[in-house]
XYZ file of C-alpha atoms in Angstrom:
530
model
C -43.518 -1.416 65.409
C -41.407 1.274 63.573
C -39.969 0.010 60.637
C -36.075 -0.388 61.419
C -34.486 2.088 59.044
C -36.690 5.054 60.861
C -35.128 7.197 63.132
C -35.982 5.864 66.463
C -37.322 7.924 68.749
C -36.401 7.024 72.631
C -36.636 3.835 74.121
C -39.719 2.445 72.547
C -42.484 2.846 69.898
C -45.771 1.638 70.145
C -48.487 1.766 67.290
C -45.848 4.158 65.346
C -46.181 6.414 67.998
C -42.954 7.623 69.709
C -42.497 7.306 73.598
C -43.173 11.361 74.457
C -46.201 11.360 72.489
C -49.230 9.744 74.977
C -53.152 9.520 73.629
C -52.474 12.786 71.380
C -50.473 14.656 73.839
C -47.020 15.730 74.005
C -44.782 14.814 77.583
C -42.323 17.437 77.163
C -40.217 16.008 79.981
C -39.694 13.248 78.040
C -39.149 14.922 74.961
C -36.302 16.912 76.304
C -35.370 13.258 77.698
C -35.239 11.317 74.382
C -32.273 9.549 73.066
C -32.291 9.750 69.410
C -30.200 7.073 67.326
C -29.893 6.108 63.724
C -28.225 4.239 61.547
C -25.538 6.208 59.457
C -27.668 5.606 56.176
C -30.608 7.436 58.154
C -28.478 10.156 59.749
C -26.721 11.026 56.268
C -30.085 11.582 54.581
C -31.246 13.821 57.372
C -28.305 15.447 56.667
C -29.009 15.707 53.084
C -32.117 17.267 53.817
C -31.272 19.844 56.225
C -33.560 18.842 58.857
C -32.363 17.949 62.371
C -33.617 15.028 64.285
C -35.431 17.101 66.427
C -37.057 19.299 64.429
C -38.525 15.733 63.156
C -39.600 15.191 66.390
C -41.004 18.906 66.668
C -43.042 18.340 63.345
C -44.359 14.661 64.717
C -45.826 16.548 67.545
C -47.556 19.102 65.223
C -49.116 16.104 63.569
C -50.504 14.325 66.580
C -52.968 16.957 66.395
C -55.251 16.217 63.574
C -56.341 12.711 62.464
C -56.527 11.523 58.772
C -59.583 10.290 57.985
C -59.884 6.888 56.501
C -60.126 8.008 52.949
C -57.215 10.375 53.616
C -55.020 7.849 54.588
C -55.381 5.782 51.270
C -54.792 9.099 49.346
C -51.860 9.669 50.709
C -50.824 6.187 51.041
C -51.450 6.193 46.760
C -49.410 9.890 46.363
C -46.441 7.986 48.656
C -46.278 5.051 46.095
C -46.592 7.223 42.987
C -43.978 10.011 43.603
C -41.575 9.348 40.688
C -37.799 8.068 41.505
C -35.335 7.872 38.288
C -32.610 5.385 39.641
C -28.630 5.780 37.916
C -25.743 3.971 38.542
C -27.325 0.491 38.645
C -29.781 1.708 41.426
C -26.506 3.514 43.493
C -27.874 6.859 42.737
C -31.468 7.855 42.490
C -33.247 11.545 41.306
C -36.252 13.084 42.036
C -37.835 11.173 45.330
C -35.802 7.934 45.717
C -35.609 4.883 47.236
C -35.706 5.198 51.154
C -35.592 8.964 50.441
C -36.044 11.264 53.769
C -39.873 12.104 52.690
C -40.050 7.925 52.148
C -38.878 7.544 55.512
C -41.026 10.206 57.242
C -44.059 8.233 55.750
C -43.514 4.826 57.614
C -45.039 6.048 60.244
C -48.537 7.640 60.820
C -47.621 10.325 62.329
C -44.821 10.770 60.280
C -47.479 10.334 57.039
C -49.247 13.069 59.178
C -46.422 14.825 59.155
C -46.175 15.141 54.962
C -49.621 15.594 54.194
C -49.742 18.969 56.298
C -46.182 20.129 54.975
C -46.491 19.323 51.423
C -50.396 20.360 51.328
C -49.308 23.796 52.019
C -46.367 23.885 50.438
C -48.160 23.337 47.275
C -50.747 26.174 47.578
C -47.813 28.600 49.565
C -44.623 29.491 49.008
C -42.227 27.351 51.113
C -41.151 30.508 53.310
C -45.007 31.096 54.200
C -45.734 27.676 54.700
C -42.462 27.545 57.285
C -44.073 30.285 59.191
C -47.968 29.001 59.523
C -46.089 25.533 61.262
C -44.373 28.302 63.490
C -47.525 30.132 64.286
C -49.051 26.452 65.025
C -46.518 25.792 67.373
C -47.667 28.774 69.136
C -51.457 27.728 69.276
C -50.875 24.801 70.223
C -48.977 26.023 73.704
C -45.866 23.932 72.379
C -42.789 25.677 75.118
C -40.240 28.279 73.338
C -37.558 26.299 74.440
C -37.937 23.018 71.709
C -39.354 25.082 69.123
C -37.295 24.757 65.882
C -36.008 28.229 64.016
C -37.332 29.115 60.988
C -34.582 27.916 59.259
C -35.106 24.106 59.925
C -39.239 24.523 59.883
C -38.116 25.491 56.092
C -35.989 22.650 55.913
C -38.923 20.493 56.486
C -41.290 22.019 54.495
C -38.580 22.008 51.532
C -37.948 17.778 51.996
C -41.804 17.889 51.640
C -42.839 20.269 48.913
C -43.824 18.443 46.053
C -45.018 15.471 47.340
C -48.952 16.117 46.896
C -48.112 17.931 43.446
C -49.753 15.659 41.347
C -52.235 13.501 43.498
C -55.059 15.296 43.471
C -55.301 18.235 46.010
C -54.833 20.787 43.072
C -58.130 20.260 42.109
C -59.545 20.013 45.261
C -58.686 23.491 46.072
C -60.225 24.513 42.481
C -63.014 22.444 43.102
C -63.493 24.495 46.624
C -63.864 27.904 43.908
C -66.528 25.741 41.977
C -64.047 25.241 39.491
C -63.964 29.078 39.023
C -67.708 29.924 39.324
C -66.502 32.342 42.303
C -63.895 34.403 40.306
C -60.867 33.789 42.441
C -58.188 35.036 39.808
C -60.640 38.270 39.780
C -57.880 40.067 41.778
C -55.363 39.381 39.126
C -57.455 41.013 35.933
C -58.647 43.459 37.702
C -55.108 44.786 38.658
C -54.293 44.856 34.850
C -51.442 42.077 35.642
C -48.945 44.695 36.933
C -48.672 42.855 39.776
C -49.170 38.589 39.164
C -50.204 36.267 41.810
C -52.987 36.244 44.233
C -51.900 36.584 48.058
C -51.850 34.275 51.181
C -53.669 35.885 54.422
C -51.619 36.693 57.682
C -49.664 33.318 58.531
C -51.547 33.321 61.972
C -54.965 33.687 60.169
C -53.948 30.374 58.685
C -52.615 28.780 61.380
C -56.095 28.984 63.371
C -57.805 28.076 60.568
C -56.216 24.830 60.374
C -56.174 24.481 64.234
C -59.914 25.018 64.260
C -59.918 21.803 61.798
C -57.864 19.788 63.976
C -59.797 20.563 66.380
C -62.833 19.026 65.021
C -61.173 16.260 63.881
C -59.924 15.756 68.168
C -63.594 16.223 68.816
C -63.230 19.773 70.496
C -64.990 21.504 68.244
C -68.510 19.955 66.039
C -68.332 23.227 64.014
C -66.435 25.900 62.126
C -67.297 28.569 59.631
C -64.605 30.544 57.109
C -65.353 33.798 55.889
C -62.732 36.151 53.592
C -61.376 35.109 50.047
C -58.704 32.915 48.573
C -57.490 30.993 51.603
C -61.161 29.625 52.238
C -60.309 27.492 49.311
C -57.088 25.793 50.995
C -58.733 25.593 54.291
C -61.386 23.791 52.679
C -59.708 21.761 50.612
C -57.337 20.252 53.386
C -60.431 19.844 55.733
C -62.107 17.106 52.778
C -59.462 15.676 51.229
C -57.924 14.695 54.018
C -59.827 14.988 56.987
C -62.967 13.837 55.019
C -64.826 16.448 56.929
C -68.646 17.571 55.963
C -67.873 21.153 53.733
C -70.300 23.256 52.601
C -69.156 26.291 50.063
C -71.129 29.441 48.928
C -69.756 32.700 47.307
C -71.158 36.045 48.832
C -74.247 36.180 47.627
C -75.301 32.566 48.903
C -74.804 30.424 45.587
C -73.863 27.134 46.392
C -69.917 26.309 45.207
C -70.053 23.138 46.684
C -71.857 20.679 49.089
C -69.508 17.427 50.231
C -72.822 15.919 51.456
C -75.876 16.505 49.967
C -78.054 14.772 52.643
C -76.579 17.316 54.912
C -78.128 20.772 55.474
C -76.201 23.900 56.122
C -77.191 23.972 59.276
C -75.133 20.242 59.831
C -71.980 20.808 58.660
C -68.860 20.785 60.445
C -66.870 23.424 57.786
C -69.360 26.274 56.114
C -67.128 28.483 54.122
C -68.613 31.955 52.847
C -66.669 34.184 50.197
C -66.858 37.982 50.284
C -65.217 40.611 49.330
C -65.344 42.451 52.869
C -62.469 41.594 55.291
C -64.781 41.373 58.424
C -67.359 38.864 58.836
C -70.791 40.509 58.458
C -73.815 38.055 58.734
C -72.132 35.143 60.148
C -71.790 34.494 63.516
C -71.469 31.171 64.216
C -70.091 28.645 67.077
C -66.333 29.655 65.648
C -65.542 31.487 62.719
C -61.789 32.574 60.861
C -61.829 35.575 59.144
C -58.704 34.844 55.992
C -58.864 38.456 54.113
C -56.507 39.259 51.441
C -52.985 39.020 51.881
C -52.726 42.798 53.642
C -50.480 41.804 56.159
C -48.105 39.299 55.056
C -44.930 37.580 56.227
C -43.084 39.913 53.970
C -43.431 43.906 53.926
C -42.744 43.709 50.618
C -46.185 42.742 48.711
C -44.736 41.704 44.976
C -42.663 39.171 47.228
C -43.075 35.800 46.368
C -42.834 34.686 49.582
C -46.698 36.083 49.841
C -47.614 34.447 46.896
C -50.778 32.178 46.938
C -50.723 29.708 44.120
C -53.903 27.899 42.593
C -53.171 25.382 40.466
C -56.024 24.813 37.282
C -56.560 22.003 34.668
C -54.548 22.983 31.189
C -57.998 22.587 29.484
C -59.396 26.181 30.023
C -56.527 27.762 31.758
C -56.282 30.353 29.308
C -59.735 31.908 29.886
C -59.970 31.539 33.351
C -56.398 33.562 33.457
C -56.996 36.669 30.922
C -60.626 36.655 30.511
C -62.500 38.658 28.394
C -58.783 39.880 26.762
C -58.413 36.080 25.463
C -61.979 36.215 23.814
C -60.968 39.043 22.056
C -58.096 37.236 20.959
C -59.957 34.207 19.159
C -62.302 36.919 17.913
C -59.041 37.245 15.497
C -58.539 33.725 14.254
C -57.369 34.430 11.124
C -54.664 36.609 12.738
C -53.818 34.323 15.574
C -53.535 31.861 13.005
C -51.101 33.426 10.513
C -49.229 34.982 13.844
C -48.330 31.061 15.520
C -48.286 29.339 12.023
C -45.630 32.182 10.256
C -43.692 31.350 13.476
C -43.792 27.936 13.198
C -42.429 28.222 9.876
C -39.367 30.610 10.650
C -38.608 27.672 13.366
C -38.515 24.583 11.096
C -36.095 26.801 8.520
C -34.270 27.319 11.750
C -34.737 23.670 12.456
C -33.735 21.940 9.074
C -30.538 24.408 8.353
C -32.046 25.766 5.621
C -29.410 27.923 3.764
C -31.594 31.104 3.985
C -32.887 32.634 7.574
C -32.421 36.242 7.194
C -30.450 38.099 9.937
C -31.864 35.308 12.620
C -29.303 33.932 14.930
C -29.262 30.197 14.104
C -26.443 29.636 17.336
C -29.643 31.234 19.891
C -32.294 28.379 18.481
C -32.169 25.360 20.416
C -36.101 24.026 19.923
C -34.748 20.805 17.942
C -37.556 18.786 19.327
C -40.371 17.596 16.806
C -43.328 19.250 18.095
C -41.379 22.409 18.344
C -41.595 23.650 14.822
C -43.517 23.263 11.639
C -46.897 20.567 12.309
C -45.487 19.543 14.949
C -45.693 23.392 16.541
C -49.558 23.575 15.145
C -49.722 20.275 17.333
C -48.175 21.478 20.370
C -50.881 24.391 20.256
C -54.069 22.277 19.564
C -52.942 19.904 22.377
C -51.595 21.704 25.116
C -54.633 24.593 24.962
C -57.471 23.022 24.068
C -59.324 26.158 23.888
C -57.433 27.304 21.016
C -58.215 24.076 19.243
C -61.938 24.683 19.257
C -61.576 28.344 17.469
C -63.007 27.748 13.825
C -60.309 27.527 11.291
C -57.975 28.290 13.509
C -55.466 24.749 12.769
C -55.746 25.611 8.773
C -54.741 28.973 9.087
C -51.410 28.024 10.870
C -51.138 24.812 8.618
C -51.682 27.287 4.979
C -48.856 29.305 7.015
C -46.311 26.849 7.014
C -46.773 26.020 3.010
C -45.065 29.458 2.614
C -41.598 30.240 2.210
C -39.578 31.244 4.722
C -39.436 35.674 3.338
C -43.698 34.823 3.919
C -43.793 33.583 7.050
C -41.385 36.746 8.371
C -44.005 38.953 6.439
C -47.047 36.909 7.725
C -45.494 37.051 10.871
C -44.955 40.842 10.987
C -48.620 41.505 9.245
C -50.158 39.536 11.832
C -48.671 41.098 14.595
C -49.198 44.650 13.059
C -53.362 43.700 12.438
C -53.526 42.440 16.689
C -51.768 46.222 17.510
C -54.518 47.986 15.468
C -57.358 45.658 16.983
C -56.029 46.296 20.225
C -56.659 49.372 22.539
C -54.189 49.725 25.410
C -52.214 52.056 25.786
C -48.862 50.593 24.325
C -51.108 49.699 20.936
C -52.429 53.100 20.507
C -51.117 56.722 19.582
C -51.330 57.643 23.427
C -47.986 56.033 24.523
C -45.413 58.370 25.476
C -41.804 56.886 25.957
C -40.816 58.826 28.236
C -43.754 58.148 30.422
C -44.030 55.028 33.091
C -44.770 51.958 31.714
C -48.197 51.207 31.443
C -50.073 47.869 32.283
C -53.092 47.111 30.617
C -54.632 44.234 28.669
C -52.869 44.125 25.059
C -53.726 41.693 22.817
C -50.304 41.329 21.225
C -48.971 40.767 24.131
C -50.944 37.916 24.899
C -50.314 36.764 21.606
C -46.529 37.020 22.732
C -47.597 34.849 25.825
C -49.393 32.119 23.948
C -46.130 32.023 21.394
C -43.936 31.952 24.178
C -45.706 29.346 26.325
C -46.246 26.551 22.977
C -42.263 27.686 22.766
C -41.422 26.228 25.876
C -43.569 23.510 26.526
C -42.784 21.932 23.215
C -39.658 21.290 24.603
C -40.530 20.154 28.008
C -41.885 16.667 29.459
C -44.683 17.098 32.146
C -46.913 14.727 33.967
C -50.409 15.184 32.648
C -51.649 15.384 36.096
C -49.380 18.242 37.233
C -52.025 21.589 36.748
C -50.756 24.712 35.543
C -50.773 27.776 37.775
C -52.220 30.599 37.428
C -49.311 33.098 38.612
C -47.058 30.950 36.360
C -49.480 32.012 33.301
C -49.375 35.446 34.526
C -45.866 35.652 34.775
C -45.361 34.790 31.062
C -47.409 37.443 30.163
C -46.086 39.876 32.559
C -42.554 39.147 31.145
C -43.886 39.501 27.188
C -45.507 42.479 28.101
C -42.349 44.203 29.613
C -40.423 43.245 26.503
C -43.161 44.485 24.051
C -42.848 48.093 26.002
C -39.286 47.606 25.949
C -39.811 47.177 21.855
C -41.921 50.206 21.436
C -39.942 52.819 23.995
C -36.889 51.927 21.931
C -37.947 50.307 18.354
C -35.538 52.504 16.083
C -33.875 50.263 13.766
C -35.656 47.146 15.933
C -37.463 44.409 13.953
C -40.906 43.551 14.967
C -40.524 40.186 13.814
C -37.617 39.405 15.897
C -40.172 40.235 19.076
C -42.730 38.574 17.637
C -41.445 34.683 17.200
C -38.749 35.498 20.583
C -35.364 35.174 18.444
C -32.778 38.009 18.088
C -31.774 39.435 14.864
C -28.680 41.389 14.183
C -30.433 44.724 15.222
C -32.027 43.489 18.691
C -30.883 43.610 21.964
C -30.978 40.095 23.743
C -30.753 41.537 27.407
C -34.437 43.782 26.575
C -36.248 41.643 23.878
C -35.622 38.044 24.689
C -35.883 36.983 28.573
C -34.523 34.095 29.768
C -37.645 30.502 30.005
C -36.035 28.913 32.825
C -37.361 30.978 35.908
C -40.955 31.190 33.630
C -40.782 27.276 33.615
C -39.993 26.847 37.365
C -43.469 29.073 37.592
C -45.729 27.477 35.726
């Protein structure tokens, strides 16, 4: 039986399946038949969603396609019961995912549980828009008639009431664990584009699409095998097909190392999912019973491709995000210690004068600080580094440099600060560092070791300030982003540094003689990234 404050779906349910749906298949005639009816509590928060009854109805017959497997079930089941619901107003008015929100009432059913797993799931690794269009492009496989499909406009409603869901449960790390945790360099794309352009990229929308229908079908028993060859999107793909379909995966990179092996009692030979990484956008050596072919994003929902609606996220733990972001630039960057050091521990200083009112702070603008919290400035700022990157808490001597720092006075730490910053431009050899910067050339990209300094400043900044759930992963875009934005306002700094103070760029606060619209960008849109 449905539960009674579901949408019902035509005359009768049976299992929690509605009356058009029969053994997996969809009766059209009596989906164009159905009589929908709600209660006005149910109809008001499909309202407040967006979606439309039968684009409900449209998304429980994209479900019906794929089974979760046992062990999917329960970790959905778990992620349903954990999503976090703030209630107000003695219980009147909830935030975040409430009581008997729409998602809540989606998941009383199986198919509607169905129904959340595949939205959210690629929602999370997508952007919403490109997650819209792969349940379009499934419609389409699938045969589904023209006539009941739902516009792009509600399939974005429903991935939007979904997004978020699987966030923190779990599949994050699934889809890093498909890269072997980073063994196969998957942000390789980013570094090697010298972060002009942040963010890997999904494949084609229909690329995904029959990926995912070639895992239903094995899950319908159509299909015992199916291999994945191409980049990125292998990871997704694979990731879906074992944490929720519980299916047998088997992962190597291009040259045949083993990523990962689901089952080891299982040769390569058995498994239902054999993914293979490469480079190449055609498959070369494989040919097996069925195989997808996901290449990088070339030809993506969007012409444009710095959209973000191509944008393919991977999500990886805080704990060594740094180095698996900027590489070999962020080993050169502990290689200075002492500098690092003296940069985030000078800053830390400037913020607690900031903090405590103290009578003297230069020509700082004590109206723009607003980092009040405790772990924001002074020890608690040195704290807020060690903790958050973890990575920066094993560099020798590191912690006592920024900790001798903030024993200075406050004219120090603006001349630590400055020093600092000065010693990581003459360490550093991009372009913007060196003598071969021309203003009134394009602006460069390369990897600067100030800038990155900038990044980490900016990031501890931020975060200090901000309450996360330790199981929410950081992405990798998000990191990028951060830099790409401190990077744009260092070139801004040097095209146009006459009477500009390098210590106002360096701990992100205007001084009388800076420019808030170039120097200091606003955190909120970085935030929403990360």
């Amino acid at each position: 039986m449905v539960p009674p404050q579901a949408l019902q779906i035509g005359p009768a349910w049976e299992n929690g399946t509605p009356s058009f749906m029969q053994q997996g298949q969809v009766d059209w005639v009596a989906f164009g038949n159905t009589v929908w009816s709600a209660s006005a509590a149910v109809l008001q928060r499909f309202a407040s969603s967006g979606v439309q009854p039968v684009t409900y109805g449209a998304g429980l017959a994209l479900a019906s396609q794929f089974r979760l497997s046992d062990i999917g079930r329960q970790r959905m089941d778990q992620t349903m019961k954990s999503l976090p619901g703030v209630p107000g107003i003695s219980k009147i008015l909830w935030f975040g995912f409430g009581y008997q929100s729409f998602v809540r009432m989606m998941a009383d059913t199986q198919l509607g549980l169905n129904t959340v797993a595949l939205c959210s799931c690629l929602a999370e690794v997508h952007s919403e828009e490109t997650a819209a269009w792969v349940l379009a492009e499934l419609w389409k496989l699938n045969g589904y008639p023209e006539e009941y499909e739902p516009s792009h406009i509600q399939f974005l409603a429903l991935i939007k009431a979904c997004s978020g869901v699987v966030a923190c449960s779990g599949f994050n790390s699934e889809v890093d664990r498909m890269t072997g945790h980073g063994r196969w360099n998957i942000s390789g794309a980013m570094r090697s584009s010298r972060y002009a352009n942040p963010g890997l990229k999904a494949s084609n929308v229909r690329d995904i699409a029959r990926a995912l229908h070639g895992l239903f079908q094995i899950t319908r028993g159509r299909v015992e095998r199916i291999t994945l060859v191409g980049q990125n999107e292998c990871a997704f793909i694979a990731a879906f097909g074992h944490w929720l379909l519980d299916l047998v995966i088997y992962v190597e990179d291009d040259a045949g190392n083993i990523l990962f092996v689901s089952d080891d009692d299982v040769g390569k030979e058995g498994v239902q999912v054999l993914v293979r990484y490469t480079e190449d956008n055609e498959p070369t050596a494989l040919q097996q019973s069925t195989t997808y072919v996901l290449p990088r994003g070339t030809d993506l929902v969007s012409k444009d491709e710095n959209s973000l609606e191509a944008r393919w996220i991977l999500r990886v733990p805080w704990d060594g995000c740094l180095i698996r972001t900027f590489g070999s630039t962020f080993r050169d960057l502990c290689g200075l210690a002492h500098n690092l050091g003296a940069f985030l521990g000078s800053t830390a200083r400037i913020f607690a004068a900031l903090a405590r009112s103290e009578p003297h702070v230069a020509d700082f603008s004590r109206e723009r600080y607003i980092g009040f919290s405790q772990y924001s400035y002074g020890l608690g700022y040195v704290h807020t580094v060690i903790s958050t990157f973890k990575e920066l808490g094993q560099i020798t001597s590191l912690q006592s440099t920024m900790e001798r720092a903030l024993d200075s006075s406050f004219e120090d730490a603006c001349r630590g600060v400055e020093q600092a910053a000065q010693s990581l431009r003459s360490s550093c050899h991009c372009d913007l560092c060196s003598d071969r910067f021309c203003p009134d050339s394009d602006k460069p990209w390369g990897n600067c070791l100030l800038a990155l300094a900038l990044t980490v400043r900016h990031l501890v900044t931020d975060l200090a300030c901000t309450d996360r759930d330790e199981n929410l992963h950081v992405a990798i875009h998000g990191l990028q982003s951060y830099y790409t934005t401190n990077y744009t306002c260092y070139y801004n700094w040097v095209r146009d540094k006459e009477g500009r103070t390098l210590v106002g760029l360096a701990v992100g606060l205007a001084t009388a003689a800076d420019s808030d619209d170039i120097l200091f960008p606003k955190s909120t849109t970085l935030l929403s990234n990360i």
